Amino acid sequence: MAVETKFVVVRKGEEKMTFASKKEADAHDKLLDMAEAFTDWLLQSGMQMDETQAEDLGLHLAEQKEAVLHILRTSKLPDIHAATATDKTESDAAGSKKIRAVNAA
């Protein structure tokens, strides 16, 4: 019999997502907190939008936090190619670490 530990993110009594690590679950929970704050802020802004639109936009802003921060700091759009290259380099580095760990075992 195998024992597995799962971390479940729950919002308003509803299971949102299940993760294998606490770190991933905490990161997703933080993303949802940020999305909720954006949603509330948008709804209070007085702009014409319904709650679903505000939730969608709030989640998008939270998911694109790095791009939003870049725009706020520089007043310019982030370079899409540089961001993609950075993400690819980081994932390649993480992938090579996993391979090394597997080969060492």
GROMACS .gro file of N, CA and C in nm:
model
  315
    1MET      N    1   0.085  -0.117   0.000
    1MET     CA    2   0.000   0.000   0.000
    1MET      C    3   0.089   0.124   0.000
    2ALA      N    4   0.062   0.216  -0.090
    2ALA     CA    5   0.138   0.340  -0.100
    2ALA      C    6   0.064   0.451  -0.027
    3VAL      N    7   0.142   0.536   0.034
    3VAL     CA    8   0.085   0.653   0.102
    3VAL      C    9   0.129   0.777   0.026
    4GLU      N   10   0.033   0.859  -0.012
    4GLU     CA   11   0.063   0.981  -0.085
    4GLU      C   12   0.013   1.101  -0.006
    5THR      N   13   0.093   1.205  -0.006
    5THR     CA   14   0.052   1.331   0.055
    5THR      C   15   0.012   1.425  -0.056
    6LYS      N   16  -0.107   1.482  -0.043
    6LYS     CA   17  -0.155   1.577  -0.143
    6LYS      C   18  -0.193   1.706  -0.071
    7PHE      N   19  -0.166   1.817  -0.137
    7PHE     CA   20  -0.198   1.947  -0.083
    7PHE      C   21  -0.310   2.007  -0.168
    8VAL      N   22  -0.421   2.038  -0.105
    8VAL     CA   23  -0.539   2.085  -0.176
    8VAL      C   24  -0.562   2.232  -0.142
    9VAL      N   25  -0.578   2.314  -0.246
    9VAL     CA   26  -0.612   2.454  -0.227
    9VAL      C   27  -0.764   2.463  -0.226
   10VAL      N   28  -0.819   2.516  -0.115
   10VAL     CA   29  -0.963   2.526  -0.098
   10VAL      C   30  -1.000   2.673  -0.083
   11ARG      N   31  -1.099   2.718  -0.160
   11ARG     CA   32  -1.149   2.855  -0.154
   11ARG      C   33  -1.299   2.851  -0.134
   12LYS      N   34  -1.348   2.917  -0.029
   12LYS     CA   35  -1.491   2.926   0.000
   12LYS      C   36  -1.555   2.787   0.002
   13GLY      N   37  -1.485   2.691   0.062
   13GLY     CA   38  -1.536   2.556   0.075
   13GLY      C   39  -1.527   2.471  -0.052
   14GLU      N   40  -1.468   2.525  -0.157
   14GLU     CA   41  -1.459   2.454  -0.285
   14GLU      C   42  -1.313   2.421  -0.315
   15GLU      N   43  -1.288   2.294  -0.349
   15GLU     CA   44  -1.153   2.253  -0.386
   15GLU      C   45  -1.118   2.312  -0.521
   16LYS      N   46  -1.008   2.389  -0.526
   16LYS     CA   47  -0.968   2.454  -0.651
   16LYS      C   48  -0.867   2.371  -0.728
   17MET      N   49  -0.766   2.319  -0.657
   17MET     CA   50  -0.663   2.243  -0.725
   17MET      C   51  -0.585   2.160  -0.622
   18THR      N   52  -0.530   2.049  -0.668
   18THR     CA   53  -0.451   1.960  -0.583
   18THR      C   54  -0.308   1.959  -0.632
   19PHE      N   55  -0.213   1.961  -0.538
   19PHE     CA   56  -0.071   1.965  -0.572
   19PHE      C   57   0.004   1.856  -0.496
   20ALA      N   58   0.119   1.819  -0.550
   20ALA     CA   59   0.203   1.718  -0.487
   20ALA      C   60   0.297   1.779  -0.383
   21SER      N   61   0.319   1.912  -0.391
   21SER     CA   62   0.410   1.975  -0.295
   21SER      C   63   0.343   2.095  -0.230
   22LYS      N   64   0.381   2.121  -0.107
   22LYS     CA   65   0.329   2.235  -0.034
   22LYS      C   66   0.369   2.366  -0.100
   23LYS      N   67   0.490   2.371  -0.154
   23LYS     CA   68   0.540   2.492  -0.219
   23LYS      C   69   0.451   2.531  -0.337
   24GLU      N   70   0.414   2.434  -0.420
   24GLU     CA   71   0.327   2.460  -0.534
   24GLU      C   72   0.188   2.505  -0.488
   25ALA      N   73   0.135   2.438  -0.385
   25ALA     CA   74   0.003   2.474  -0.333
   25ALA      C   75   0.004   2.616  -0.277
   26ASP      N   76   0.109   2.650  -0.202
   26ASP     CA   77   0.120   2.785  -0.147
   26ASP      C   78   0.130   2.890  -0.257
   27ALA      N   79   0.205   2.860  -0.362
   27ALA     CA   80   0.219   2.954  -0.474
   27ALA      C   81   0.084   2.976  -0.543
   28HIS      N   82   0.008   2.868  -0.562
   28HIS     CA   83  -0.123   2.882  -0.626
   28HIS      C   84  -0.220   2.959  -0.536
   29ASP      N   85  -0.214   2.933  -0.406
   29ASP     CA   86  -0.299   3.004  -0.311
   29ASP      C   87  -0.267   3.154  -0.313
   30LYS      N   88  -0.139   3.186  -0.320
   30LYS     CA   89  -0.097   3.327  -0.327
   30LYS      C   90  -0.147   3.392  -0.456
   31LEU      N   91  -0.142   3.317  -0.567
   31LEU     CA   92  -0.193   3.366  -0.695
   31LEU      C   93  -0.343   3.396  -0.683
   32LEU      N   94  -0.417   3.307  -0.618
   32LEU     CA   95  -0.561   3.328  -0.602
   32LEU      C   96  -0.590   3.447  -0.511
   33ASP      N   97  -0.508   3.467  -0.406
   33ASP     CA   98  -0.522   3.586  -0.319
   33ASP      C   99  -0.503   3.713  -0.401
   34MET      N  100  -0.401   3.714  -0.485
   34MET     CA  101  -0.372   3.831  -0.567
   34MET      C  102  -0.486   3.855  -0.667
   35ALA      N  103  -0.536   3.750  -0.729
   35ALA     CA  104  -0.646   3.762  -0.825
   35ALA      C  105  -0.770   3.818  -0.756
   36GLU      N  106  -0.796   3.772  -0.634
   36GLU     CA  107  -0.911   3.822  -0.559
   36GLU      C  108  -0.896   3.971  -0.526
   37ALA      N  109  -0.775   4.011  -0.489
   37ALA     CA  110  -0.751   4.153  -0.461
   37ALA      C  111  -0.769   4.238  -0.586
   38PHE      N  112  -0.717   4.191  -0.700
   38PHE     CA  113  -0.738   4.262  -0.826
   38PHE      C  114  -0.887   4.271  -0.860
   39THR      N  115  -0.959   4.161  -0.841
   39THR     CA  116  -1.102   4.158  -0.872
   39THR      C  117  -1.177   4.260  -0.788
   40ASP      N  118  -1.151   4.261  -0.658
   40ASP     CA  119  -1.217   4.357  -0.569
   40ASP      C  120  -1.185   4.501  -0.610
   41TRP      N  121  -1.059   4.524  -0.642
   41TRP     CA  122  -1.015   4.657  -0.684
   41TRP      C  123  -1.086   4.701  -0.812
   42LEU      N  124  -1.098   4.609  -0.908
   42LEU     CA  125  -1.166   4.640  -1.034
   42LEU      C  126  -1.314   4.667  -1.012
   43LEU      N  127  -1.378   4.589  -0.925
   43LEU     CA  128  -1.520   4.610  -0.898
   43LEU      C  129  -1.546   4.743  -0.829
   44GLN      N  130  -1.451   4.788  -0.747
   44GLN     CA  131  -1.465   4.916  -0.676
   44GLN      C  132  -1.427   5.035  -0.763
   45SER      N  133  -1.370   5.011  -0.879
   45SER     CA  134  -1.319   5.119  -0.963
   45SER      C  135  -1.429   5.203  -1.027
   46GLY      N  136  -1.548   5.148  -1.037
   46GLY     CA  137  -1.656   5.220  -1.101
   46GLY      C  138  -1.662   5.196  -1.251
   47MET      N  139  -1.567   5.119  -1.305
   47MET     CA  140  -1.572   5.086  -1.448
   47MET      C  141  -1.689   4.992  -1.473
   48GLN      N  142  -1.742   5.000  -1.594
   48GLN     CA  143  -1.856   4.916  -1.632
   48GLN      C  144  -1.809   4.775  -1.666
   49MET      N  145  -1.823   4.683  -1.571
   49MET     CA  146  -1.794   4.542  -1.596
   49MET      C  147  -1.869   4.459  -1.494
   50ASP      N  148  -1.906   4.339  -1.537
   50ASP     CA  149  -1.974   4.252  -1.442
   50ASP      C  150  -1.871   4.175  -1.360
   51GLU      N  151  -1.918   4.102  -1.263
   51GLU     CA  152  -1.828   4.032  -1.171
   51GLU      C  153  -1.743   3.926  -1.242
   52THR      N  154  -1.800   3.857  -1.339
   52THR     CA  155  -1.725   3.755  -1.414
   52THR      C  156  -1.609   3.817  -1.490
   53GLN      N  157  -1.635   3.931  -1.556
   53GLN     CA  158  -1.529   4.001  -1.627
   53GLN      C  159  -1.419   4.045  -1.532
   54ALA      N  160  -1.458   4.098  -1.416
   54ALA     CA  161  -1.360   4.143  -1.317
   54ALA      C  162  -1.277   4.025  -1.265
   55GLU      N  163  -1.343   3.911  -1.242
   55GLU     CA  164  -1.270   3.792  -1.196
   55GLU      C  165  -1.171   3.744  -1.302
   56ASP      N  166  -1.216   3.741  -1.427
   56ASP     CA  167  -1.128   3.697  -1.536
   56ASP      C  168  -1.007   3.790  -1.550
   57LEU      N  169  -1.034   3.919  -1.547
   57LEU     CA  170  -0.926   4.016  -1.560
   57LEU      C  171  -0.835   4.012  -1.437
   58GLY      N  172  -0.892   3.997  -1.319
   58GLY     CA  173  -0.812   3.987  -1.197
   58GLY      C  174  -0.719   3.866  -1.199
   59LEU      N  175  -0.771   3.752  -1.244
   59LEU     CA  176  -0.688   3.632  -1.254
   59LEU      C  177  -0.579   3.650  -1.358
   60HIS      N  178  -0.613   3.711  -1.470
   60HIS     CA  179  -0.513   3.734  -1.575
   60HIS      C  180  -0.401   3.826  -1.523
   61LEU      N  181  -0.437   3.933  -1.455
   61LEU     CA  182  -0.335   4.024  -1.400
   61LEU      C  183  -0.245   3.951  -1.300
   62ALA      N  184  -0.305   3.867  -1.217
   62ALA     CA  185  -0.226   3.792  -1.118
   62ALA      C  186  -0.133   3.693  -1.187
   63GLU      N  187  -0.182   3.625  -1.291
   63GLU     CA  188  -0.098   3.530  -1.364
   63GLU      C  189   0.015   3.599  -1.439
   64GLN      N  190  -0.007   3.723  -1.479
   64GLN     CA  191   0.092   3.799  -1.555
   64GLN      C  192   0.162   3.902  -1.467
   65LYS      N  193   0.179   3.869  -1.341
   65LYS     CA  194   0.236   3.961  -1.242
   65LYS      C  195   0.369   4.021  -1.287
   66GLU      N  196   0.457   3.940  -1.341
   66GLU     CA  197   0.588   3.990  -1.382
   66GLU      C  198   0.576   4.093  -1.494
   67ALA      N  199   0.489   4.069  -1.589
   67ALA     CA  200   0.469   4.165  -1.698
   67ALA      C  201   0.408   4.294  -1.644
   68VAL      N  202   0.311   4.282  -1.552
   68VAL     CA  203   0.249   4.400  -1.492
   68VAL      C  204   0.353   4.482  -1.417
   69LEU      N  205   0.436   4.415  -1.338
   69LEU     CA  206   0.541   4.486  -1.264
   69LEU      C  207   0.639   4.555  -1.359
   70HIS      N  208   0.675   4.487  -1.467
   70HIS     CA  209   0.766   4.547  -1.566
   70HIS      C  210   0.705   4.674  -1.625
   71ILE      N  211   0.578   4.667  -1.661
   71ILE     CA  212   0.510   4.784  -1.718
   71ILE      C  213   0.504   4.897  -1.616
   72LEU      N  214   0.474   4.865  -1.490
   72LEU     CA  215   0.468   4.968  -1.387
   72LEU      C  216   0.604   5.033  -1.363
   73ARG      N  217   0.711   4.953  -1.369
   73ARG     CA  218   0.846   5.007  -1.346
   73ARG      C  219   0.896   5.089  -1.463
   74THR      N  220   0.870   5.043  -1.585
   74THR     CA  221   0.935   5.102  -1.702
   74THR      C  222   0.841   5.179  -1.794
   75SER      N  223   0.711   5.163  -1.777
   75SER     CA  224   0.610   5.220  -1.867
   75SER      C  225   0.625   5.168  -2.009
   76LYS      N  226   0.681   5.048  -2.022
   76LYS     CA  227   0.699   4.984  -2.153
   76LYS      C  228   0.654   4.839  -2.144
   77LEU      N  229   0.614   4.787  -2.261
   77LEU     CA  230   0.579   4.645  -2.267
   77LEU      C  231   0.705   4.561  -2.247
   78PRO      N  232   0.693   4.449  -2.180
   78PRO     CA  233   0.810   4.361  -2.167
   78PRO      C  234   0.843   4.298  -2.303
   79ASP      N  235   0.970   4.268  -2.322
   79ASP     CA  236   1.013   4.202  -2.445
   79ASP      C  237   0.970   4.056  -2.437
   80ILE      N  238   0.876   4.018  -2.520
   80ILE     CA  239   0.820   3.884  -2.518
   80ILE      C  240   0.927   3.779  -2.544
   81HIS      N  241   1.019   3.807  -2.637
   81HIS     CA  242   1.123   3.710  -2.671
   81HIS      C  243   1.220   3.690  -2.555
   82ALA      N  244   1.253   3.795  -2.484
   82ALA     CA  245   1.345   3.783  -2.370
   82ALA      C  246   1.280   3.702  -2.258
   83ALA      N  247   1.151   3.727  -2.232
   83ALA     CA  248   1.081   3.653  -2.127
   83ALA      C  249   1.071   3.505  -2.163
   84THR      N  250   1.044   3.474  -2.288
   84THR     CA  251   1.035   3.336  -2.332
   84THR      C  252   1.170   3.267  -2.322
   85ALA      N  253   1.276   3.337  -2.360
   85ALA     CA  254   1.411   3.279  -2.352
   85ALA      C  255   1.450   3.254  -2.207
   86THR      N  256   1.414   3.346  -2.117
   86THR     CA  257   1.445   3.329  -1.975
   86THR      C  258   1.370   3.209  -1.919
   87ASP      N  259   1.241   3.197  -1.951
   87ASP     CA  260   1.163   3.084  -1.903
   87ASP      C  261   1.220   2.953  -1.955
   88LYS      N  262   1.260   2.951  -2.081
   88LYS     CA  263   1.314   2.830  -2.142
   88LYS      C  264   1.446   2.792  -2.075
   89THR      N  265   1.533   2.891  -2.050
   89THR     CA  266   1.661   2.866  -1.985
   89THR      C  267   1.640   2.810  -1.845
   90GLU      N  268   1.544   2.869  -1.770
   90GLU     CA  269   1.517   2.821  -1.635
   90GLU      C  270   1.462   2.680  -1.637
   91SER      N  271   1.372   2.650  -1.731
   91SER     CA  272   1.316   2.515  -1.737
   91SER      C  273   1.422   2.415  -1.783
   92ASP      N  274   1.511   2.456  -1.874
   92ASP     CA  275   1.619   2.367  -1.917
   92ASP      C  276   1.713   2.338  -1.800
   93ALA      N  277   1.743   2.440  -1.720
   93ALA     CA  278   1.830   2.421  -1.604
   93ALA      C  279   1.764   2.328  -1.504
   94ALA      N  280   1.635   2.346  -1.479
   94ALA     CA  281   1.563   2.259  -1.386
   94ALA      C  282   1.558   2.117  -1.440
   95GLY      N  283   1.536   2.103  -1.570
   95GLY     CA  284   1.532   1.972  -1.632
   95GLY      C  285   1.665   1.900  -1.623
   96SER      N  286   1.776   1.974  -1.644
   96SER     CA  287   1.907   1.910  -1.637
   96SER      C  288   1.940   1.870  -1.494
   97LYS      N  289   1.891   1.945  -1.395
   97LYS     CA  290   1.913   1.907  -1.256
   97LYS      C  291   1.840   1.777  -1.227
   98LYS      N  292   1.718   1.763  -1.278
   98LYS     CA  293   1.641   1.641  -1.256
   98LYS      C  294   1.712   1.523  -1.321
   99ILE      N  295   1.767   1.543  -1.439
   99ILE     CA  296   1.835   1.435  -1.508
   99ILE      C  297   1.958   1.391  -1.428
  100ARG      N  298   2.033   1.490  -1.377
  100ARG     CA  299   2.150   1.457  -1.297
  100ARG      C  300   2.110   1.376  -1.174
  101ALA      N  301   2.000   1.417  -1.109
  101ALA     CA  302   1.955   1.347  -0.990
  101ALA      C  303   1.917   1.203  -1.022
  102VAL      N  304   1.852   1.184  -1.134
  102VAL     CA  305   1.813   1.050  -1.176
  102VAL      C  306   1.936   0.967  -1.210
  103ASN      N  307   2.032   1.027  -1.282
  103ASN     CA  308   2.153   0.955  -1.320
  103ASN      C  309   2.238   0.919  -1.199
  104ALA      N  310   2.238   1.007  -1.097
  104ALA     CA  311   2.316   0.980  -0.978
  104ALA      C  312   2.257   0.866  -0.898
  105ALA      N  313   2.128   0.850  -0.903
  105ALA     CA  314   2.062   0.743  -0.827
  105ALA      C  315   2.085   0.615  -0.897
   0.00000   0.00000   0.00000
